[in-house]
Every structure is written in C-alpha cells, then in structure tokens.
Short mmCIF file of C-alpha atoms in Angstrom, two decimals:
data_model
loop_
_atom_site.label_atom_id
_atom_site.label_comp_id
_atom_site.label_asym_id
_atom_site.label_seq_id
_atom_site.Cartn_x
_atom_site.Cartn_y
_atom_site.Cartn_z
CA MET I 12 -83.85 -18.35 73.27
CA LYS I 13 -83.63 -18.96 69.55
CA ILE I 14 -86.17 -17.57 67.14
CA ASN I 15 -86.95 -19.67 64.10
CA TYR I 16 -85.36 -17.16 61.78
CA LYS I 17 -84.03 -18.22 58.42
CA HIS I 18 -80.53 -16.93 57.78
CA ARG I 19 -79.84 -16.07 54.16
CA GLN I 20 -76.58 -14.92 52.70
CA SER I 21 -76.80 -11.74 50.67
CA ALA I 22 -74.44 -9.41 48.90
CA HIS I 23 -75.33 -6.31 50.86
CA CYS I 24 -76.06 -6.03 54.56
CA GLU I 25 -78.94 -3.55 54.50
CA ASN I 26 -80.70 -5.43 51.71
CA GLY I 27 -80.14 -8.70 53.51
CA ALA I 28 -81.42 -7.46 56.86
CA THR I 29 -84.45 -5.83 55.24
CA ALA I 30 -85.36 -8.85 53.12
CA GLY I 31 -84.72 -11.20 56.03
CA LEU I 32 -86.93 -9.34 58.48
CA ILE I 33 -89.75 -8.88 55.98
CA SER I 34 -89.58 -12.53 54.88
CA HIS I 35 -89.65 -13.63 58.50
CA HIS I 36 -92.88 -11.70 58.97
CA GLY I 37 -94.55 -13.56 56.16
CA VAL I 38 -93.80 -11.59 53.00
CA GLU I 39 -91.19 -13.55 51.14
CA ILE I 40 -88.91 -11.17 49.27
CA SER I 41 -85.40 -11.47 47.92
CA GLU I 42 -82.47 -9.14 48.47
CA ALA I 43 -82.84 -7.94 44.89
CA MET I 44 -86.51 -7.15 45.37
CA ALA I 45 -85.79 -5.27 48.59
CA PHE I 46 -83.08 -3.31 46.81
CA GLY I 47 -85.33 -2.45 43.88
CA ILE I 48 -88.41 -1.43 45.86
CA GLY I 49 -86.13 0.38 48.27
CA ALA I 50 -84.75 2.36 45.32
CA GLY I 51 -81.26 1.62 46.54
CA LEU I 52 -79.46 2.12 43.26
CA PHE I 53 -77.59 5.38 43.14
CA PHE I 54 -74.45 7.21 42.19
CA GLY I 55 -72.76 10.07 43.95
CA TYR I 56 -69.25 11.43 43.68
CA ILE I 57 -68.81 13.74 46.64
CA PRO I 58 -65.28 15.12 46.69
CA PHE I 59 -65.80 17.29 49.76
CA VAL I 60 -66.84 14.36 51.92
CA ARG I 61 -63.83 12.28 52.82
CA LEU I 62 -63.50 8.65 53.75
CA ASN I 63 -59.89 7.71 54.61
CA HIS I 64 -58.97 11.26 53.47
CA LEU I 65 -60.18 10.35 49.99
CA PRO I 66 -63.33 11.52 48.18
CA LEU I 67 -66.51 9.60 48.82
CA THR I 68 -68.05 7.76 45.92
CA THR I 69 -71.26 5.98 46.64
CA PHE I 70 -73.23 3.55 44.51
CA ARG I 71 -76.20 3.31 46.86
CA VAL I 72 -78.57 5.67 48.65
CA THR I 73 -78.25 6.92 52.23
CA PRO I 74 -77.86 4.14 54.80
CA GLY I 75 -81.23 3.21 56.25
CA ALA I 76 -83.18 4.57 53.29
CA ILE I 77 -83.73 1.18 51.68
CA PHE I 78 -85.29 -0.29 54.81
CA LYS I 79 -87.52 2.75 55.28
CA ARG I 80 -88.72 2.78 51.71
CA VAL I 81 -89.46 -0.90 51.40
CA THR I 82 -91.42 -1.09 54.63
CA ARG I 83 -93.33 2.05 53.71
CA GLU I 84 -94.13 0.84 50.20
CA LEU I 85 -95.34 -2.50 51.51
CA GLY I 86 -97.37 -0.87 54.26
CA ILE I 87 -95.39 -2.54 57.02
CA LYS I 88 -95.20 -0.79 60.37
CA ILE I 89 -91.74 -0.43 61.85
CA ARG I 90 -90.28 0.51 65.20
CA THR I 91 -86.92 2.23 65.15
CA ARG I 92 -85.05 3.44 68.17
CA LYS I 93 -81.69 4.96 69.05
CA PHE I 94 -80.29 5.04 72.55
CA ARG I 95 -78.06 7.13 74.79
CA ASN I 96 -78.06 4.53 77.53
CA GLN I 97 -76.17 1.42 76.47
CA GLN I 98 -77.68 -0.86 79.09
CA LEU I 99 -81.19 0.16 78.10
CA ALA I 100 -80.32 -0.57 74.48
CA MET I 101 -79.22 -4.10 75.37
CA ASP I 102 -82.24 -4.64 77.63
CA MET I 103 -84.59 -3.61 74.84
CA LEU I 104 -82.83 -6.00 72.50
CA ASP I 105 -83.26 -8.82 75.02
CA GLU I 106 -86.91 -7.94 75.58
CA ASN I 107 -87.70 -8.25 71.88
CA ILE I 108 -85.79 -11.50 71.49
CA ALA I 109 -87.61 -12.94 74.48
CA LYS I 110 -90.89 -12.05 72.77
CA GLY I 111 -89.77 -13.85 69.63
CA ILE I 112 -89.17 -10.68 67.64
CA PRO I 113 -85.98 -10.60 65.57
CA VAL I 114 -84.18 -7.28 65.79
CA GLY I 115 -82.24 -5.39 63.15
CA LEU I 116 -79.22 -3.47 64.40
CA GLN I 117 -76.91 -0.89 62.92
CA THR I 118 -73.39 -1.60 64.10
CA GLY I 119 -69.76 -0.61 63.72
CA ALA I 120 -67.90 -3.45 62.02
CA TRP I 121 -64.65 -2.72 63.89
CA TRP I 122 -65.95 -4.41 67.04
CA LEU I 123 -67.42 -7.53 65.46
CA PRO I 124 -65.04 -10.39 66.29
CA TYR I 125 -66.12 -12.60 63.40
CA PHE I 126 -65.13 -10.12 60.68
CA PRO I 127 -62.12 -11.04 58.49
CA ASP I 128 -59.05 -8.97 59.33
CA ALA I 129 -58.82 -7.27 55.98
CA TYR I 130 -62.32 -5.89 56.42
CA ARG I 131 -61.70 -4.52 59.87
CA PHE I 132 -62.20 -0.77 59.55
CA HIS I 133 -64.17 1.82 61.48
CA PHE I 134 -67.22 1.32 59.30
CA ASN I 135 -70.43 2.19 61.12
CA MET I 136 -73.13 1.35 58.65
CA HIS I 137 -73.17 -2.38 59.01
CA ASN I 138 -76.58 -4.01 59.44
CA LEU I 139 -77.33 -7.34 61.02
CA VAL I 140 -80.27 -9.18 62.58
CA VAL I 141 -80.22 -10.68 66.06
CA PHE I 142 -82.46 -13.74 66.34
CA GLY I 143 -81.46 -15.35 69.57
CA LYS I 144 -79.49 -15.33 72.78
CA GLU I 145 -77.81 -18.27 74.47
CA GLY I 146 -76.10 -17.50 77.73
CA ASN I 147 -74.02 -14.43 77.15
CA ASN I 148 -73.88 -14.86 73.39
CA TYR I 149 -76.16 -13.50 70.74
CA LEU I 150 -77.17 -15.45 67.64
CA ILE I 151 -76.74 -13.20 64.68
CA SER I 152 -77.79 -13.32 61.08
CA ASP I 153 -75.08 -11.25 59.44
CA THR I 154 -76.03 -11.70 55.83
CA VAL I 155 -72.55 -11.10 54.48
CA PHE I 156 -71.63 -14.53 55.91
CA PRO I 157 -72.77 -17.91 54.63
CA GLU I 158 -73.92 -19.13 58.04
CA SER I 159 -75.30 -17.36 61.09
CA VAL I 160 -72.69 -16.31 63.66
CA VAL I 161 -72.35 -16.00 67.40
CA CYS I 162 -71.23 -12.82 69.14
CA ALA I 163 -70.52 -12.16 72.81
CA ALA I 164 -72.75 -9.55 74.43
CA ASP I 165 -69.85 -7.24 75.26
CA ASP I 166 -68.65 -7.16 71.68
CA LEU I 167 -72.13 -6.56 70.32
CA GLN I 168 -72.66 -3.72 72.73
CA LYS I 169 -69.39 -2.12 71.64
CA ALA I 170 -70.42 -2.54 68.02
CA ARG I 171 -73.82 -0.95 68.65
CA PHE I 172 -72.16 2.05 70.24
CA ALA I 173 -69.19 2.44 67.96
CA LYS I 174 -68.12 6.03 67.60
CA GLY I 175 -67.09 8.07 64.61
CA VAL I 176 -68.78 8.99 61.36
CA LEU I 177 -72.46 7.93 61.14
CA ALA I 178 -72.25 6.35 64.60
CA PRO I 179 -75.05 3.83 65.13
CA LYS I 180 -76.03 5.08 68.63
CA GLY I 181 -77.47 1.68 69.40
CA LYS I 182 -79.97 1.90 66.57
CA MET I 183 -82.37 -1.00 66.45
CA TYR I 184 -85.32 -1.67 64.16
CA CYS I 185 -88.15 -4.21 64.23
CA LEU I 186 -91.17 -4.85 62.11
CA GLY I 187 -94.66 -4.46 63.45
CA GLU I 188 -97.93 -5.13 61.69
CA VAL I 189 -97.81 -6.54 58.20
CA PRO I 190 -100.90 -5.89 56.03
CA ASP I 191 -102.85 -8.83 54.61
CA LYS I 192 -102.63 -7.57 51.09
CA ILE I 193 -99.43 -6.29 49.56
CA ASP I 194 -99.45 -4.51 46.21
CA LEU I 195 -96.09 -5.69 44.94
CA PRO I 196 -96.40 -4.42 41.35
CA ARG I 197 -97.17 -0.94 42.60
CA ALA I 198 -94.26 -1.03 45.03
CA ILE I 199 -91.98 -2.19 42.23
CA LYS I 200 -93.07 0.61 39.93
CA ASN I 201 -92.71 3.20 42.65
CA GLY I 202 -89.23 1.94 43.43
CA ILE I 203 -88.19 2.10 39.79
CA GLY I 204 -89.67 5.57 39.49
CA ALA I 205 -87.72 6.81 42.48
CA THR I 206 -84.47 5.41 41.12
CA THR I 207 -84.89 6.79 37.63
CA ARG I 208 -85.80 10.19 39.00
CA THR I 209 -82.84 10.28 41.36
CA MET I 210 -80.41 9.20 38.68
CA THR I 211 -81.62 11.55 35.96
CA LYS I 212 -83.40 14.49 37.50
CA PHE I 213 -81.41 15.39 40.55
CA SER I 214 -80.26 18.97 40.38
CA LEU I 215 -76.88 18.55 42.02
CA PRO I 216 -74.13 17.85 39.47
CA ILE I 217 -72.39 15.35 41.75
CA ILE I 218 -75.36 13.00 41.89
CA GLY I 219 -76.74 10.46 39.42
CA ILE I 220 -75.76 10.54 35.77
CA SER I 221 -74.33 14.02 36.18
CA GLY I 222 -72.24 12.64 38.99
CA ILE I 223 -70.75 9.94 36.78
CA ARG I 224 -69.87 12.58 34.19
CA PHE I 225 -68.44 14.82 36.88
CA LEU I 226 -66.28 11.99 38.15
CA ALA I 227 -65.09 11.28 34.61
CA LYS I 228 -63.91 14.88 34.21
CA ARG I 229 -62.17 14.86 37.55
CA LEU I 230 -60.61 11.43 37.12
CA GLU I 231 -58.98 12.38 33.86
CA ARG I 232 -57.13 15.18 35.62
CA TRP I 233 -56.16 13.28 38.76
CA PRO I 234 -52.57 12.54 37.68
CA ALA I 235 -51.97 16.18 36.74
CA ARG I 236 -53.71 17.66 39.78
CA LEU I 237 -52.79 15.16 42.45
CA GLY I 238 -49.59 13.55 41.28
CA GLU I 239 -49.21 9.91 40.36
CA GLU I 240 -49.26 8.41 43.84
CA ASN I 241 -52.30 10.27 45.10
CA ALA I 242 -54.14 9.64 41.84
CA LEU I 243 -53.68 5.92 42.38
CA LEU I 244 -54.99 6.17 45.93
CA HIS I 245 -58.07 7.90 44.57
CA LEU I 246 -58.52 5.09 42.04
CA GLY I 247 -58.12 2.47 44.74
CA GLN I 248 -60.78 4.10 46.87
CA LEU I 249 -63.11 4.17 43.88
CA ILE I 250 -62.69 0.43 43.31
CA ARG I 251 -63.33 -0.25 46.98
CA MET I 252 -66.54 1.76 46.99
CA GLN I 253 -67.68 -0.05 43.89
CA GLU I 254 -66.76 -3.56 44.86
CA GLU I 255 -65.74 -3.99 48.47
CA ILE I 256 -68.73 -2.54 50.30
CA GLY I 257 -70.79 -5.65 49.55
CA THR I 258 -72.32 -4.45 46.31
CA GLY I 259 -72.79 -7.86 44.69
CA GLY I 260 -70.41 -6.68 41.99
CA ALA I 261 -70.37 -3.65 39.69
CA GLY I 262 -71.59 -1.16 42.25
CA PHE I 263 -74.99 -2.79 42.76
CA ARG I 264 -75.76 -2.86 39.05
CA PHE I 265 -75.98 -6.66 38.98
CA ILE I 266 -78.32 -6.73 41.96
CA TYR I 267 -80.52 -4.20 40.20
CA ALA I 268 -80.51 -6.30 37.04
CA ALA I 269 -81.66 -9.26 39.12
CA PHE I 270 -84.43 -7.07 40.52
CA LEU I 271 -85.52 -6.08 37.01
CA GLN I 272 -85.81 -9.77 36.12
CA GLU I 273 -88.10 -10.34 39.07
CA ALA I 274 -90.01 -7.20 38.11
CA ALA I 275 -90.66 -8.69 34.68
CA ILE I 276 -92.54 -11.55 36.32
CA HIS I 277 -94.53 -9.45 38.80
CA LEU I 278 -95.40 -6.79 36.26
CA ASP I 279 -96.02 -9.46 33.63
CA ASP I 280 -93.97 -7.38 31.22
CA GLU I 281 -91.20 -8.91 29.15
CA ARG I 282 -89.64 -5.54 28.40
CA PHE I 283 -88.11 -5.68 31.85
CA LEU I 284 -86.11 -8.71 30.82
CA GLY I 285 -84.56 -6.55 28.18
CA PHE I 286 -83.89 -3.78 30.68
CA SER I 287 -82.31 -6.35 32.97
CA ALA I 288 -79.98 -7.56 30.24
CA ARG I 289 -78.93 -3.98 29.51
CA MET I 290 -78.21 -3.39 33.19
CA THR I 291 -76.14 -6.57 33.31
CA SER I 292 -74.09 -5.34 30.38
CA ILE I 293 -73.65 -1.97 32.10
CA GLY I 294 -72.49 -3.81 35.19
CA ASP I 295 -69.95 -5.68 33.11
CA GLN I 296 -68.57 -2.40 31.89
CA TRP I 297 -68.26 -1.08 35.47
CA ARG I 298 -66.30 -4.26 36.25
CA GLU I 299 -64.09 -3.61 33.23
CA PHE I 300 -63.47 -0.14 34.60
CA ALA I 301 -62.41 -1.62 37.93
CA VAL I 302 -60.01 -4.03 36.21
CA ARG I 303 -58.29 -1.17 34.40
CA ALA I 304 -58.16 0.92 37.53
CA ALA I 305 -56.60 -1.99 39.41
CA ARG I 306 -53.98 -2.39 36.69
CA ASN I 307 -52.99 1.20 37.27
CA CYS I 308 -52.74 0.59 41.00
CA LYS I 309 -50.43 -2.34 40.37
CA GLY I 310 -48.31 -0.32 37.99
CA ARG I 311 -49.35 -2.52 35.09
CA ALA I 312 -51.33 -0.01 33.06
CA THR I 313 -51.30 -0.34 29.30
CA PRO I 314 -52.31 2.59 27.06
CA GLU I 315 -55.87 1.24 27.10
CA ASP I 316 -55.83 1.69 30.86
CA SER I 317 -54.77 5.32 30.89
CA PHE I 318 -56.70 7.88 32.90
CA PRO I 319 -58.25 9.40 29.77
CA ALA I 320 -59.27 5.90 28.63
CA MET I 321 -60.87 5.16 32.00
CA ALA I 322 -62.64 8.52 31.92
CA ARG I 323 -64.06 7.59 28.52
CA ILE I 324 -65.50 4.39 29.96
CA LEU I 325 -67.25 6.44 32.65
CA VAL I 326 -68.67 8.79 30.03
CA GLU I 327 -69.98 5.79 28.08
CA LEU I 328 -71.48 4.33 31.23
CA ALA I 329 -73.21 7.60 32.00
CA ALA I 330 -74.80 7.61 28.55
CA ARG I 331 -75.87 3.99 28.73
CA GLU I 332 -77.34 4.34 32.21
CA GLU I 333 -79.13 7.52 31.24
CA LYS I 334 -80.80 5.86 28.27
CA LEU I 335 -81.80 2.88 30.37
CA TYR I 336 -83.35 5.03 33.12
CA ARG I 337 -85.31 7.03 30.57
CA ASP I 338 -86.64 3.86 28.99
CA LEU I 339 -87.48 2.43 32.40
CA SER I 340 -89.35 5.53 33.47
CA GLU I 341 -91.46 5.34 30.33
CA ALA I 342 -92.17 1.66 30.82
CA ILE I 343 -93.64 2.10 34.28
CA ILE I 344 -96.23 4.70 33.27
CA MET T 16 -71.22 -11.51 34.51
CA ARG T 17 -71.90 -15.19 33.82
CA LYS T 18 -71.77 -17.93 36.43
CA GLU T 19 -68.54 -19.29 34.98
CA GLU T 20 -66.98 -15.85 35.14
CA VAL T 21 -67.49 -15.36 38.87
CA PRO T 22 -63.99 -14.78 40.18
CA GLN T 23 -62.40 -17.00 42.78
CA ASP T 24 -59.28 -14.94 43.55
CA PRO T 25 -58.35 -15.58 47.16
CA GLY T 26 -57.04 -12.65 49.13
CA ILE T 27 -58.74 -10.29 51.49
CA ALA T 28 -61.80 -12.42 52.15
CA ASP T 29 -59.53 -14.90 53.89
CA GLY T 30 -61.68 -17.89 53.07
CA LEU T 31 -65.01 -16.14 53.44
CA GLN T 32 -67.22 -16.91 50.47
CA GLU T 33 -69.14 -13.81 49.57
CA VAL T 34 -72.18 -13.78 47.38
CA THR T 35 -72.19 -12.31 43.90
CA TYR T 36 -74.88 -11.97 41.30
CA ALA T 37 -74.34 -13.72 37.98
CA VAL T 38 -76.44 -15.12 35.17
CA ASP T 39 -76.80 -18.81 34.36
CA ASP T 40 -77.03 -20.35 30.90
CA SER T 41 -80.61 -19.26 30.45
CA GLY T 42 -79.72 -15.69 31.38
CA HIS T 43 -81.40 -16.00 34.74
CA TYR T 44 -79.79 -14.39 37.80
CA VAL T 45 -78.40 -16.71 40.45
CA LEU T 46 -76.36 -16.16 43.59
CA VAL T 47 -72.85 -17.49 43.23
CA PRO T 48 -70.24 -17.70 45.97
CA SER T 49 -66.99 -15.93 45.27
CA ALA T 50 -63.72 -16.35 47.10
CA GLY T 51 -62.63 -12.92 45.93
CA TRP T 52 -61.72 -10.74 42.99
CA GLU T 53 -58.32 -9.41 42.10
CA PRO T 54 -59.20 -5.69 41.76
CA LYS T 55 -60.86 -5.90 45.17
CA ASN T 56 -57.79 -7.52 46.67
CA ILE T 57 -55.50 -4.94 45.08
CA SER T 58 -57.47 -1.91 46.22
CA ASN T 59 -57.92 -3.27 49.72
CA TYR T 60 -54.21 -4.07 50.05
CA GLN T 61 -53.42 -0.60 48.80
CA ALA T 62 -55.53 0.86 51.61
CA TRP T 63 -53.83 -1.41 54.13
CA GLY T 64 -50.47 -0.34 52.78
CA VAL T 65 -51.28 3.23 53.72
CA ILE T 66 -52.37 2.13 57.18
CA GLY T 67 -49.19 0.09 57.52
CA GLU T 68 -47.11 3.16 56.66
CA GLN T 69 -48.93 5.24 59.24
CA ILE T 70 -48.32 2.61 61.90
CA GLU T 71 -44.64 2.39 61.04
CA SER T 72 -44.27 6.14 61.03
CA ALA T 73 -45.90 6.33 64.46
CA ARG T 74 -43.66 3.53 65.72
CA GLN T 75 -40.57 5.49 64.65
CA GLN T 76 -41.83 8.60 66.37
CA VAL T 77 -42.25 6.65 69.60
CA ILE T 78 -38.79 5.12 69.31
CA ASN T 79 -37.32 8.57 68.73
CA ASN T 80 -39.25 9.87 71.71
CA GLU T 81 -41.05 12.37 69.49
CA ALA T 82 -44.44 10.93 70.47
CA SER T 83 -45.76 8.88 73.33
CA PRO T 84 -46.62 5.16 72.96
CA LEU T 85 -50.24 6.26 72.61
CA ALA T 86 -49.43 7.50 69.12
CA TYR T 87 -48.46 4.00 68.06
CA HIS T 88 -51.54 2.37 69.56
CA MET T 89 -53.72 5.05 68.02
CA ALA T 90 -52.30 4.37 64.57
CA ARG T 91 -52.53 0.64 65.11
CA SER T 92 -56.22 1.03 65.87
CA GLN T 93 -56.79 3.20 62.79
CA MET T 94 -57.90 6.04 65.01
CA ASN T 95 -57.11 9.72 64.88
CA VAL T 96 -57.22 12.19 67.76
CA ALA T 97 -60.89 12.97 67.17
CA LEU T 98 -62.04 9.36 67.19
CA LEU T 99 -59.88 8.39 70.12
CA ALA T 100 -61.19 11.35 72.11
CA GLN T 101 -64.76 10.39 71.26
CA TYR T 102 -64.19 6.83 72.43
CA MET T 103 -62.50 7.98 75.60
CA GLY T 104 -65.17 10.56 76.31
CA ILE T 105 -62.52 13.26 76.83
CA MET T 106 -61.68 16.47 74.96
CA ARG T 107 -59.40 16.37 71.94
CA TRP T 108 -56.88 18.73 73.45
CA ARG T 109 -56.35 16.24 76.26
CA VAL T 110 -55.64 13.39 73.85
CA LYS T 111 -53.18 15.65 72.04
CA ARG T 112 -51.39 16.24 75.34
CA HIS T 113 -51.26 12.52 76.04
CA LEU T 114 -49.42 12.08 72.77
CA LYS T 115 -46.48 13.96 74.26
CA PRO T 116 -43.93 11.61 75.86
CA LYS T 117 -43.41 13.69 79.01
CA ILE T 118 -47.12 14.07 79.69
CA PHE T 119 -47.87 10.42 78.97
CA LYS T 120 -45.30 9.25 81.51
CA LYS T 121 -47.16 11.11 84.23
CA LEU T 122 -50.64 9.80 83.45
CA GLY T 123 -52.53 8.24 86.34
CA SER T 124 -53.46 4.55 86.44
CA ASN T 125 -57.17 5.30 85.97
CA LEU T 126 -56.65 6.99 82.62
CA LEU T 127 -54.09 4.40 81.54
CA SER T 128 -56.53 1.58 82.34
CA ARG T 129 -59.24 3.28 80.33
CA TYR T 130 -56.98 3.65 77.32
CA ALA T 131 -55.82 0.06 77.68
CA ASP T 132 -59.36 -1.28 77.96
CA LEU T 133 -60.45 0.62 74.88
CA LEU T 134 -57.48 -0.54 72.86
CA LYS T 135 -57.83 -4.12 74.13
CA ILE T 136 -54.31 -4.27 75.54
CA THR T 137 -52.81 -4.31 79.02
CA VAL T 138 -51.47 -1.20 80.72
CA GLU T 139 -47.97 -2.67 80.37
CA GLN T 140 -48.45 -3.02 76.65
CA LEU T 141 -49.83 0.50 76.48
CA GLN T 142 -46.68 1.85 78.05
CA ASP T 143 -44.24 -0.40 76.17
CA ILE T 144 -45.03 -0.87 72.50
CA THR T 145 -42.55 -3.71 72.12
CA LEU T 146 -44.91 -5.87 74.18
CA VAL T 147 -47.60 -5.62 71.52
CA GLU T 148 -47.62 -7.98 68.57
CA LYS T 149 -46.95 -6.21 65.30
CA LEU T 150 -50.13 -5.92 63.35
CA LYS T 151 -50.30 -8.25 60.38
CA ILE T 152 -51.00 -6.00 57.43
CA PRO T 153 -53.18 -7.76 54.82
CA GLY T 154 -51.46 -8.11 51.49
CA GLN T 155 -47.91 -7.80 52.70
CA ASN T 156 -47.19 -11.44 52.12
CA GLN T 157 -47.18 -10.97 48.39
CA SER T 158 -45.56 -14.25 47.47
CA GLN T 159 -48.74 -16.28 48.04
CA TYR T 160 -50.68 -13.67 46.25
CA GLU T 161 -51.58 -14.82 42.81
CA ASP T 162 -51.47 -12.02 40.33
CA LYS T 163 -54.12 -12.38 37.68
CA LEU T 164 -53.79 -9.03 36.06
#
C-alpha cells in the first residue's frame, strides 16, 4: 500500500512533517510557513537541564508545539495517540495506512537504520511521516533526507518505543477534517505575536532575549569557572544545538526570515521584507558566532575569538533580536 | 547567507545533502543543499571524541577485570545504567550488579540473550568484547578532513 504522498526535504523534522501532512490534506504550506505560524522560533539557555552532561540550549519551542499550534491556528482537527502496547501501536499505524491516511510519528533516531553514523545518538524527538507499507517494510518520508526511505517494521517499532529522555511512547499523529476556508493572514499574525511575546516578555531570565544575555554572561566566565577543556565542550554543545539539530542554519533564524518573506506576500505588507532582511543579517551573525566558537574548539582562536569577544557578539544579537521583535509586534497590530 | 555562501564541507553528513536556507540574487529565500559545514563537523567530532574516550576507558576496565564486558557494550551503545535498565525493563541496581565481573559470569542464558538482543550482538560477543568490531568514531580519520578554519 502506497499513499500518494509527496515527499519534500526540509531543514527541520517537525516543520517538515507538519507542512507535509497539512499539504497532503489540501492546504499547501511550506516548512517556513509552518514554522512561523507554529511560533517555533525561540531561545532558551537552561543550565540545569543536561544533554550529554552539558547545559541545554534550545533555539526552538517544545517538541510537538509547532504541530499543535499550526493545526489549531488553521482549524485543522488532529488525532494524537500514545501507546503502552507496542503491537497495538503498529496495528493502528497499519490501519491508518490501509485507509490511505499518512501518519506522523515521533521516534528515537538511534534505531533508524538509514541515519548517518555521525548522527546516531539517543535523540527521541525525531519526527517522520509514514505513507506506505510494502511487505514488512514501511515507506517513510523523513524530511531530513532528499528522498523517501524504507524502514523494516522491527526497526520502526524500536524507534517508536525508544527509551530515555522525552521517550516517544509510540506517539502517532494524523490530520482529520480540514476547514474549507483558512485565514492564513490571521494565523501568520498570531504566530508572529506568539513568538515576539515569548522572546521579549517571558518572565524567566533563561528564556528569550533575557536568555541570550544570560548565556553571554555565563559564557564569558566559562574558562575561569569550568577550566579550558570543559569550557570548550560547552562551546561545542552550543554549536551543535544551533546548527546540528536540523535548524536550517543559524538556529532557525534563516527559516524564520524565509517565513517573514512569505508573510510579506500574504499580509500584503512590504515592511515584512525589511524584517526578513534584518533576520537574515541576525542569522549571519549567529553563524559568525559559531565560526569563532569552532575556532576555539580547534585550538585556533585568535584574540577576536576570545570568550569575552564571543560574549559580546551574543549581547549584540540580543539587542538586535529584541529590536526586531518589538518592531514586528507593532507591525502586526 | 547567500546561495553562493552555502557551505559544502564534507564530514559528518557522510554524503547526505541537507537543506539550508539561503537568499538568491534577488534576495529571495531558496532551499540549497549543503554537504556540511565546518563548525558543525568540528563540534560533532568533539562530541564523538568524548564518546570514544568513554568507550576506551570502559574497554580498559574490562581488560583489567575491573568491570564486566557489559560496561564496554554499554559505553559502545552510548547508554548509562539508567537507560540500559529502562531498555531491559529491570531495576538499575540489577544492571549495576551485572557490571561486576564476578556477577556477570554467573548470569543465566535468558538474561544474556536479552542483553545481546538489545545491543544487537550475539551472546558470544556480549561475553567476549574482542569479538565485537571496534566502533568507528566519526572524525578520527583526520587526514581526509579538510580544515577550512
């Protein structure tokens, strides 16, 4: 059984799965649009939550939040389910496929055989869409990859029930009814509003703009507090969170800039082209930060790459992002 | 980032072309495939370096009979006691016991098979770490690794 599902490559798995499922059901949206409406853009530096024994830095909102927001904003009904019984989970998957309904799954990447070796970690927030089954193999649209892939049932089951942090517990999600009329401009504005609020008004100092500033303060003191070696591990983790977790580059800032460009068309408002250009430039500066951090990790740091210099870049980024979010929030009124 | 600036630094992606967002000549966003980016390669290899050290440290402990072979397999699978216990569906204190050489030697075939199945190795390999291929740690072969910094 093979559903006529169009596989699209995307930068980020949750965006890709969301956009793919929604497009399949008749509302053509891009990854960038899904990300923007889903208010996926974020920043959090959470030192007391550890990933690989190193502080968590995140450039996107809670896993699953983008999908929930987009479908809610567009008025699309969804069915989400987690399972204790693995066989039942696989049977439900098969039932939906047989009915011609593509299914989104949360999976642990460790068990997916088609993943490149260097990406093989116990990462449980990977999203993919199953659109077919042939024999004992599932046809999968894993949007990180250029083409669709095939995965044996056993492996997929293991991936669905991977253990550890944020275990998927067989989570599957499908779309139900799609309304005839979609108010895209309103959804776009609401998405932008949510992002600007989260980034500028959140009360916790580790979140949003405050979070970037907090990180800057901490980062400057890493060599003194942690020692050289550990400071470099912290830097390495930061780069990985910004670039490796399928962010499209610059911690999702480029994807958001692409969204703002699309917003300009749908809102018929050229100001958003300007906002987009500013976000692109901000993204470039995040990339510059990553380059300097990497130089440190390779032991090639020049004085311009020192920890205080990198902290200054973060402080600048915080200021630039803050101004942009304020301008954005005024533009959507 | 402009289209022309999209990096093509091979490394961790191992041939996989990922998608990045870049602007074309008219400033419009387009999706551009990227073979990789140096800072990404560097940070990923750094993380693998740490994993590699943990595996080697575990291997030495097994050789010195300070830990059971399970310790090596656990490290090789990037698991800790908590995760391994969760996967096995047994209590952590039991896994800790199984990490002791004397206890491990006495484990029954049922438990050994379950560990082996989970770790995708045979029972023989579980008991004798020399029968398992050494894990290829990404980034260790630095000579082919073009340094663009």
